[in-house]
């Protein structure tokens, strides 16, 4: 039997999906990413953050352990949390991204910053002066 508490298209323990048998979890994940990017780009970071965190959860529970996708999702969640003024949450995501990245590739903050330099400079979010820069997150992480 289908769990009525599952969101549309989410899979339960037995592999059943709620009301959307044609959707795969990865499709829903990709739609969440697009929705989070869109909300972030519109300056609605507080609405985007829960979506980024759902993407983190998907990457960490549905993909192989320590998949680089979890680093990517954590980076976006950290940047979004920082933009929304939630510095502690931003640092939590930043530290987790760095830890997984270091486990996978080594090199600590320096290698992380080299590998993600272009992504951290992308203008995906409206500019604000009051919440710091992406570098702030990984200088302290």
Short mmCIF file of N, CA and C in Angstrom, two decimals:
data_model
loop_
_atom_site.label_atom_id
_atom_site.label_comp_id
_atom_site.label_asym_id
_atom_site.label_seq_id
_atom_site.Cartn_x
_atom_site.Cartn_y
_atom_site.Cartn_z
N UNK A 1 0.83 -1.20 0.00
CA UNK A 1 0.00 0.00 0.00
C UNK A 1 0.86 1.25 0.00
N UNK A 2 0.37 2.29 -0.66
CA UNK A 2 1.08 3.56 -0.79
C UNK A 2 0.98 4.36 0.50
N UNK A 3 2.10 4.93 0.92
CA UNK A 3 2.13 5.80 2.09
C UNK A 3 1.52 7.15 1.71
N UNK A 4 0.39 7.55 2.32
CA UNK A 4 -0.26 8.81 1.95
C UNK A 4 0.54 10.04 2.35
N UNK A 5 1.56 9.87 3.21
CA UNK A 5 2.35 11.02 3.65
C UNK A 5 3.51 11.34 2.69
N UNK A 6 3.72 10.49 1.68
CA UNK A 6 4.80 10.75 0.74
C UNK A 6 4.43 11.90 -0.19
N UNK A 7 5.39 12.81 -0.46
CA UNK A 7 5.14 13.85 -1.45
C UNK A 7 4.97 13.23 -2.83
N UNK A 8 4.36 13.96 -3.72
CA UNK A 8 4.14 13.50 -5.07
C UNK A 8 5.43 13.01 -5.70
N UNK A 9 5.43 11.76 -6.14
CA UNK A 9 6.59 11.20 -6.83
C UNK A 9 7.67 10.65 -5.94
N UNK A 10 7.59 10.84 -4.64
CA UNK A 10 8.62 10.32 -3.75
C UNK A 10 8.42 8.83 -3.54
N UNK A 11 9.53 8.14 -3.41
CA UNK A 11 9.50 6.70 -3.27
C UNK A 11 9.52 6.29 -1.80
N UNK A 12 8.73 5.30 -1.46
CA UNK A 12 8.72 4.75 -0.12
C UNK A 12 9.72 3.62 0.00
N UNK A 13 9.74 2.96 1.17
CA UNK A 13 10.70 1.89 1.42
C UNK A 13 10.56 0.73 0.45
N UNK A 14 9.37 0.43 0.01
CA UNK A 14 9.15 -0.71 -0.87
C UNK A 14 9.31 -0.35 -2.35
N UNK A 15 9.66 0.90 -2.64
CA UNK A 15 9.89 1.32 -4.01
C UNK A 15 8.66 1.89 -4.70
N UNK A 16 7.54 1.98 -4.01
CA UNK A 16 6.34 2.54 -4.63
C UNK A 16 6.43 4.06 -4.65
N UNK A 17 5.77 4.68 -5.59
CA UNK A 17 5.74 6.14 -5.63
C UNK A 17 4.31 6.62 -5.48
N UNK A 18 4.21 7.83 -4.92
CA UNK A 18 2.89 8.40 -4.66
C UNK A 18 2.34 9.09 -5.90
N UNK A 19 1.25 8.63 -6.43
CA UNK A 19 0.44 9.32 -7.45
C UNK A 19 1.16 9.63 -8.76
N UNK A 20 2.40 9.23 -8.91
CA UNK A 20 3.13 9.58 -10.13
C UNK A 20 4.02 8.42 -10.55
N UNK A 21 3.43 7.33 -11.01
CA UNK A 21 4.24 6.16 -11.33
C UNK A 21 5.21 6.37 -12.48
N UNK A 22 5.01 7.41 -13.30
CA UNK A 22 5.89 7.66 -14.42
C UNK A 22 7.12 8.49 -14.08
N UNK A 23 7.21 8.99 -12.87
CA UNK A 23 8.33 9.84 -12.48
C UNK A 23 9.38 9.02 -11.74
N UNK A 24 10.63 9.27 -12.04
CA UNK A 24 11.73 8.67 -11.31
C UNK A 24 12.24 9.67 -10.29
N UNK A 25 12.82 9.19 -9.22
CA UNK A 25 13.34 10.09 -8.20
C UNK A 25 14.37 11.06 -8.76
N UNK A 26 15.20 10.59 -9.70
CA UNK A 26 16.21 11.48 -10.26
C UNK A 26 15.57 12.61 -11.07
N UNK A 27 14.42 12.35 -11.71
CA UNK A 27 13.71 13.41 -12.42
C UNK A 27 13.22 14.47 -11.44
N UNK A 28 12.65 14.03 -10.35
CA UNK A 28 12.16 14.95 -9.33
C UNK A 28 13.32 15.74 -8.74
N UNK A 29 14.44 15.06 -8.53
CA UNK A 29 15.64 15.72 -8.01
C UNK A 29 16.10 16.83 -8.97
N UNK A 30 16.14 16.53 -10.25
CA UNK A 30 16.56 17.52 -11.23
C UNK A 30 15.59 18.70 -11.29
N UNK A 31 14.30 18.43 -11.15
CA UNK A 31 13.31 19.52 -11.11
C UNK A 31 13.50 20.39 -9.87
N UNK A 32 13.84 19.77 -8.75
CA UNK A 32 14.10 20.54 -7.53
C UNK A 32 15.30 21.46 -7.73
N UNK A 33 16.34 20.94 -8.38
CA UNK A 33 17.52 21.77 -8.64
C UNK A 33 17.13 22.98 -9.48
N UNK A 34 16.36 22.76 -10.52
CA UNK A 34 15.92 23.87 -11.39
C UNK A 34 15.09 24.86 -10.60
N UNK A 35 14.20 24.36 -9.77
CA UNK A 35 13.36 25.24 -8.96
C UNK A 35 14.22 26.04 -7.97
N UNK A 36 15.18 25.38 -7.34
CA UNK A 36 16.05 26.07 -6.38
C UNK A 36 16.89 27.14 -7.07
N UNK A 37 17.45 26.80 -8.24
CA UNK A 37 18.23 27.79 -9.00
C UNK A 37 17.36 28.99 -9.37
N UNK A 38 16.14 28.71 -9.80
CA UNK A 38 15.22 29.78 -10.21
C UNK A 38 14.90 30.70 -9.03
N UNK A 39 14.52 30.10 -7.91
CA UNK A 39 14.19 30.92 -6.73
C UNK A 39 15.40 31.70 -6.25
N UNK A 40 16.57 31.05 -6.24
CA UNK A 40 17.81 31.73 -5.85
C UNK A 40 18.06 32.92 -6.77
N UNK A 41 17.91 32.70 -8.06
CA UNK A 41 18.15 33.76 -9.05
C UNK A 41 17.19 34.92 -8.93
N UNK A 42 16.00 34.64 -8.40
CA UNK A 42 15.01 35.69 -8.19
C UNK A 42 15.19 36.40 -6.85
N UNK A 43 16.22 36.00 -6.12
CA UNK A 43 16.48 36.62 -4.82
C UNK A 43 15.64 36.05 -3.70
N UNK A 44 15.06 34.89 -3.90
CA UNK A 44 14.20 34.26 -2.89
C UNK A 44 14.95 33.11 -2.20
N UNK A 45 16.07 33.46 -1.59
CA UNK A 45 16.94 32.46 -0.97
C UNK A 45 16.24 31.68 0.14
N UNK A 46 15.38 32.34 0.91
CA UNK A 46 14.72 31.61 1.99
C UNK A 46 13.77 30.54 1.47
N UNK A 47 13.22 30.74 0.28
CA UNK A 47 12.38 29.70 -0.34
C UNK A 47 13.24 28.64 -1.04
N UNK A 48 14.39 29.05 -1.53
CA UNK A 48 15.27 28.12 -2.25
C UNK A 48 16.01 27.18 -1.31
N UNK A 49 16.35 27.64 -0.12
CA UNK A 49 17.18 26.84 0.80
C UNK A 49 16.57 25.48 1.12
N UNK A 50 15.29 25.38 1.47
CA UNK A 50 14.74 24.04 1.74
C UNK A 50 14.85 23.10 0.53
N UNK A 51 14.76 23.66 -0.67
CA UNK A 51 14.90 22.85 -1.87
C UNK A 51 16.33 22.36 -2.03
N UNK A 52 17.30 23.26 -1.80
CA UNK A 52 18.70 22.83 -1.86
C UNK A 52 18.96 21.75 -0.81
N UNK A 53 18.36 21.90 0.36
CA UNK A 53 18.58 20.90 1.41
C UNK A 53 17.92 19.56 1.06
N UNK A 54 16.80 19.59 0.34
CA UNK A 54 16.22 18.35 -0.16
C UNK A 54 17.14 17.72 -1.20
N UNK A 55 17.78 18.55 -2.00
CA UNK A 55 18.75 18.04 -2.98
C UNK A 55 19.95 17.40 -2.28
N UNK A 56 20.41 18.03 -1.21
CA UNK A 56 21.50 17.45 -0.40
C UNK A 56 21.07 16.09 0.12
N UNK A 57 19.86 16.03 0.67
CA UNK A 57 19.36 14.78 1.22
C UNK A 57 19.30 13.69 0.14
N UNK A 58 18.81 14.05 -1.04
CA UNK A 58 18.75 13.08 -2.13
C UNK A 58 20.15 12.57 -2.47
N UNK A 59 21.09 13.49 -2.62
CA UNK A 59 22.45 13.11 -3.00
C UNK A 59 23.10 12.23 -1.94
N UNK A 60 22.80 12.49 -0.68
CA UNK A 60 23.45 11.75 0.40
C UNK A 60 22.76 10.45 0.76
N UNK A 61 21.51 10.29 0.33
CA UNK A 61 20.79 9.05 0.67
C UNK A 61 20.51 8.15 -0.53
N UNK A 62 20.45 8.72 -1.72
CA UNK A 62 20.07 7.93 -2.90
C UNK A 62 21.25 7.63 -3.83
N UNK A 63 22.30 8.42 -3.76
CA UNK A 63 23.47 8.21 -4.61
C UNK A 63 24.51 7.41 -3.83
N UNK A 64 25.53 6.91 -4.52
CA UNK A 64 26.58 6.16 -3.80
C UNK A 64 27.21 7.02 -2.71
N UNK A 65 27.72 6.38 -1.66
CA UNK A 65 28.35 7.15 -0.58
C UNK A 65 29.45 8.07 -1.10
N UNK A 66 29.48 9.26 -0.58
CA UNK A 66 30.50 10.25 -0.91
C UNK A 66 30.55 10.61 -2.39
N UNK A 67 29.41 10.57 -3.05
CA UNK A 67 29.33 10.99 -4.44
C UNK A 67 29.61 12.49 -4.52
N UNK A 68 30.31 12.92 -5.57
CA UNK A 68 30.65 14.34 -5.67
C UNK A 68 29.41 15.22 -5.80
N UNK A 69 28.30 14.64 -6.23
CA UNK A 69 27.06 15.43 -6.32
C UNK A 69 26.66 15.99 -4.96
N UNK A 70 26.98 15.26 -3.88
CA UNK A 70 26.65 15.79 -2.55
C UNK A 70 27.47 17.03 -2.24
N UNK A 71 28.71 17.08 -2.75
CA UNK A 71 29.54 18.28 -2.57
C UNK A 71 28.90 19.46 -3.30
N UNK A 72 28.50 19.22 -4.54
CA UNK A 72 27.88 20.27 -5.36
C UNK A 72 26.62 20.81 -4.69
N UNK A 73 25.77 19.91 -4.20
CA UNK A 73 24.52 20.33 -3.56
C UNK A 73 24.80 21.07 -2.26
N UNK A 74 25.80 20.61 -1.50
CA UNK A 74 26.16 21.29 -0.25
C UNK A 74 26.70 22.69 -0.53
N UNK A 75 27.49 22.83 -1.59
CA UNK A 75 28.03 24.14 -1.95
C UNK A 75 26.88 25.10 -2.23
N UNK A 76 25.91 24.65 -3.03
CA UNK A 76 24.77 25.52 -3.35
C UNK A 76 23.93 25.82 -2.11
N UNK A 77 23.74 24.83 -1.25
CA UNK A 77 22.99 25.06 -0.01
C UNK A 77 23.73 26.06 0.88
N UNK A 78 25.05 25.96 0.94
CA UNK A 78 25.85 26.89 1.75
C UNK A 78 25.72 28.31 1.22
N UNK A 79 25.86 28.46 -0.09
CA UNK A 79 25.77 29.79 -0.69
C UNK A 79 24.37 30.39 -0.51
N UNK A 80 23.36 29.55 -0.64
CA UNK A 80 21.98 30.01 -0.47
C UNK A 80 21.72 30.41 0.99
N UNK A 81 22.19 29.58 1.93
CA UNK A 81 22.00 29.90 3.35
C UNK A 81 22.73 31.20 3.70
N UNK A 82 23.93 31.36 3.16
CA UNK A 82 24.67 32.60 3.40
C UNK A 82 23.89 33.79 2.86
N UNK A 83 23.35 33.67 1.65
CA UNK A 83 22.59 34.74 1.02
C UNK A 83 21.35 35.10 1.84
N UNK A 84 20.77 34.09 2.49
CA UNK A 84 19.56 34.35 3.27
C UNK A 84 19.88 34.77 4.71
N UNK A 85 21.17 34.98 5.00
CA UNK A 85 21.56 35.48 6.31
C UNK A 85 21.65 34.42 7.39
N UNK A 86 21.67 33.15 7.01
CA UNK A 86 21.75 32.06 7.98
C UNK A 86 23.18 31.51 8.01
N UNK A 87 24.08 32.26 8.63
CA UNK A 87 25.50 31.96 8.57
C UNK A 87 25.85 30.61 9.19
N UNK A 88 25.26 30.27 10.32
CA UNK A 88 25.59 28.98 10.95
C UNK A 88 25.21 27.81 10.03
N UNK A 89 24.05 27.91 9.43
CA UNK A 89 23.60 26.87 8.50
C UNK A 89 24.52 26.83 7.28
N UNK A 90 24.91 28.00 6.80
CA UNK A 90 25.82 28.09 5.67
C UNK A 90 27.15 27.42 6.00
N UNK A 91 27.68 27.69 7.17
CA UNK A 91 28.95 27.08 7.57
C UNK A 91 28.83 25.57 7.74
N UNK A 92 27.69 25.11 8.23
CA UNK A 92 27.46 23.67 8.36
C UNK A 92 27.54 22.98 6.99
N UNK A 93 26.87 23.56 6.00
CA UNK A 93 26.91 23.00 4.64
C UNK A 93 28.31 23.13 4.04
N UNK A 94 28.96 24.26 4.28
CA UNK A 94 30.30 24.48 3.75
C UNK A 94 31.29 23.47 4.32
N UNK A 95 31.21 23.23 5.61
CA UNK A 95 32.11 22.25 6.25
C UNK A 95 31.86 20.85 5.72
N UNK A 96 30.60 20.48 5.58
CA UNK A 96 30.27 19.15 5.06
C UNK A 96 30.75 18.99 3.62
N UNK A 97 30.59 20.03 2.80
CA UNK A 97 31.07 19.98 1.41
C UNK A 97 32.58 19.80 1.38
N UNK A 98 33.27 20.57 2.19
CA UNK A 98 34.73 20.49 2.24
C UNK A 98 35.19 19.13 2.74
N UNK A 99 34.53 18.61 3.76
CA UNK A 99 34.91 17.31 4.32
C UNK A 99 34.76 16.20 3.28
N UNK A 100 33.65 16.17 2.58
CA UNK A 100 33.44 15.14 1.56
C UNK A 100 34.41 15.33 0.40
N UNK A 101 34.61 16.58 0.00
CA UNK A 101 35.56 16.86 -1.09
C UNK A 101 36.96 16.39 -0.70
N UNK A 102 37.38 16.68 0.52
CA UNK A 102 38.71 16.27 0.98
C UNK A 102 38.82 14.75 1.03
N UNK A 103 37.77 14.08 1.46
CA UNK A 103 37.75 12.62 1.49
C UNK A 103 37.92 12.04 0.08
N UNK A 104 37.26 12.66 -0.88
CA UNK A 104 37.31 12.16 -2.26
C UNK A 104 38.60 12.54 -2.98
N UNK A 105 39.08 13.76 -2.80
CA UNK A 105 40.16 14.28 -3.63
C UNK A 105 41.39 14.75 -2.87
N UNK A 106 41.29 14.88 -1.53
CA UNK A 106 42.41 15.38 -0.76
C UNK A 106 42.64 16.87 -1.02
N UNK A 107 43.68 17.40 -0.42
CA UNK A 107 44.08 18.77 -0.70
C UNK A 107 43.44 19.85 0.14
N UNK A 108 42.49 19.51 0.99
CA UNK A 108 41.89 20.48 1.88
C UNK A 108 41.23 21.66 1.17
N UNK A 109 41.24 22.80 1.86
CA UNK A 109 40.57 24.00 1.35
C UNK A 109 41.20 24.47 0.04
N UNK A 110 42.52 24.39 -0.06
CA UNK A 110 43.20 24.90 -1.25
C UNK A 110 42.74 24.18 -2.52
N UNK A 111 42.70 22.86 -2.49
CA UNK A 111 42.25 22.13 -3.68
C UNK A 111 40.77 22.38 -3.93
N UNK A 112 39.97 22.41 -2.88
CA UNK A 112 38.54 22.70 -3.03
C UNK A 112 38.35 24.04 -3.74
N UNK A 113 39.04 25.07 -3.26
CA UNK A 113 38.89 26.40 -3.85
C UNK A 113 39.35 26.43 -5.30
N UNK A 114 40.42 25.70 -5.62
CA UNK A 114 40.88 25.64 -7.02
C UNK A 114 39.84 24.95 -7.90
N UNK A 115 39.29 23.83 -7.43
CA UNK A 115 38.33 23.07 -8.24
C UNK A 115 37.01 23.81 -8.40
N UNK A 116 36.60 24.56 -7.39
CA UNK A 116 35.29 25.21 -7.42
C UNK A 116 35.38 26.71 -7.70
N UNK A 117 36.53 27.20 -8.08
CA UNK A 117 36.71 28.65 -8.29
C UNK A 117 35.70 29.22 -9.27
N UNK A 118 35.49 28.55 -10.40
CA UNK A 118 34.56 29.07 -11.40
C UNK A 118 33.12 29.04 -10.90
N UNK A 119 32.75 27.92 -10.24
CA UNK A 119 31.38 27.80 -9.74
C UNK A 119 31.08 28.85 -8.67
N UNK A 120 32.08 29.14 -7.83
CA UNK A 120 31.87 30.12 -6.76
C UNK A 120 31.75 31.53 -7.30
N UNK A 121 32.23 31.76 -8.51
CA UNK A 121 32.16 33.10 -9.10
C UNK A 121 30.95 33.29 -10.01
N UNK A 122 30.21 32.22 -10.28
CA UNK A 122 29.03 32.35 -11.14
C UNK A 122 28.02 33.30 -10.51
N UNK A 123 27.44 34.13 -11.31
CA UNK A 123 26.45 35.11 -10.83
C UNK A 123 25.06 34.48 -10.88
N UNK A 124 24.83 33.49 -10.01
CA UNK A 124 23.53 32.82 -9.98
C UNK A 124 22.54 33.53 -9.05
N UNK A 125 23.06 34.36 -8.18
CA UNK A 125 22.23 35.01 -7.17
C UNK A 125 22.40 36.52 -7.27
N UNK A 126 21.36 37.26 -6.90
CA UNK A 126 21.50 38.72 -6.88
C UNK A 126 22.60 39.13 -5.89
N UNK A 127 23.30 40.17 -6.22
CA UNK A 127 24.37 40.66 -5.35
C UNK A 127 23.78 41.36 -4.13
N UNK A 128 24.37 41.08 -2.99
CA UNK A 128 24.05 41.84 -1.77
C UNK A 128 25.36 42.11 -1.05
N UNK A 129 25.38 43.14 -0.27
CA UNK A 129 26.62 43.51 0.43
C UNK A 129 26.70 42.93 1.83
N UNK A 130 25.58 42.55 2.39
CA UNK A 130 25.52 42.32 3.83
C UNK A 130 25.80 40.90 4.29
N UNK A 131 25.89 39.92 3.41
CA UNK A 131 26.03 38.55 3.88
C UNK A 131 27.36 37.91 3.54
N UNK A 132 28.32 38.67 3.08
CA UNK A 132 29.64 38.14 2.81
C UNK A 132 29.79 37.58 1.41
N UNK A 133 30.94 36.96 1.20
CA UNK A 133 31.27 36.40 -0.10
C UNK A 133 31.41 34.89 0.02
N UNK A 134 31.39 34.16 -1.09
CA UNK A 134 31.60 32.71 -1.01
C UNK A 134 32.92 32.34 -0.34
N UNK A 135 33.95 33.14 -0.55
CA UNK A 135 35.24 32.84 0.06
C UNK A 135 35.16 32.84 1.58
N UNK A 136 34.27 33.65 2.14
CA UNK A 136 34.11 33.70 3.60
C UNK A 136 33.75 32.33 4.15
N UNK A 137 32.95 31.57 3.42
CA UNK A 137 32.50 30.27 3.92
C UNK A 137 33.64 29.26 3.99
N UNK A 138 34.52 29.28 3.00
CA UNK A 138 35.57 28.27 2.99
C UNK A 138 36.89 28.73 3.55
N UNK A 139 36.98 29.98 3.96
CA UNK A 139 38.15 30.42 4.71
C UNK A 139 38.01 30.01 6.18
N UNK A 140 36.75 29.87 6.64
CA UNK A 140 36.50 29.53 8.03
C UNK A 140 36.05 28.08 8.22
N UNK A 141 35.73 27.38 7.13
CA UNK A 141 35.15 26.03 7.22
C UNK A 141 36.11 25.01 7.80
#
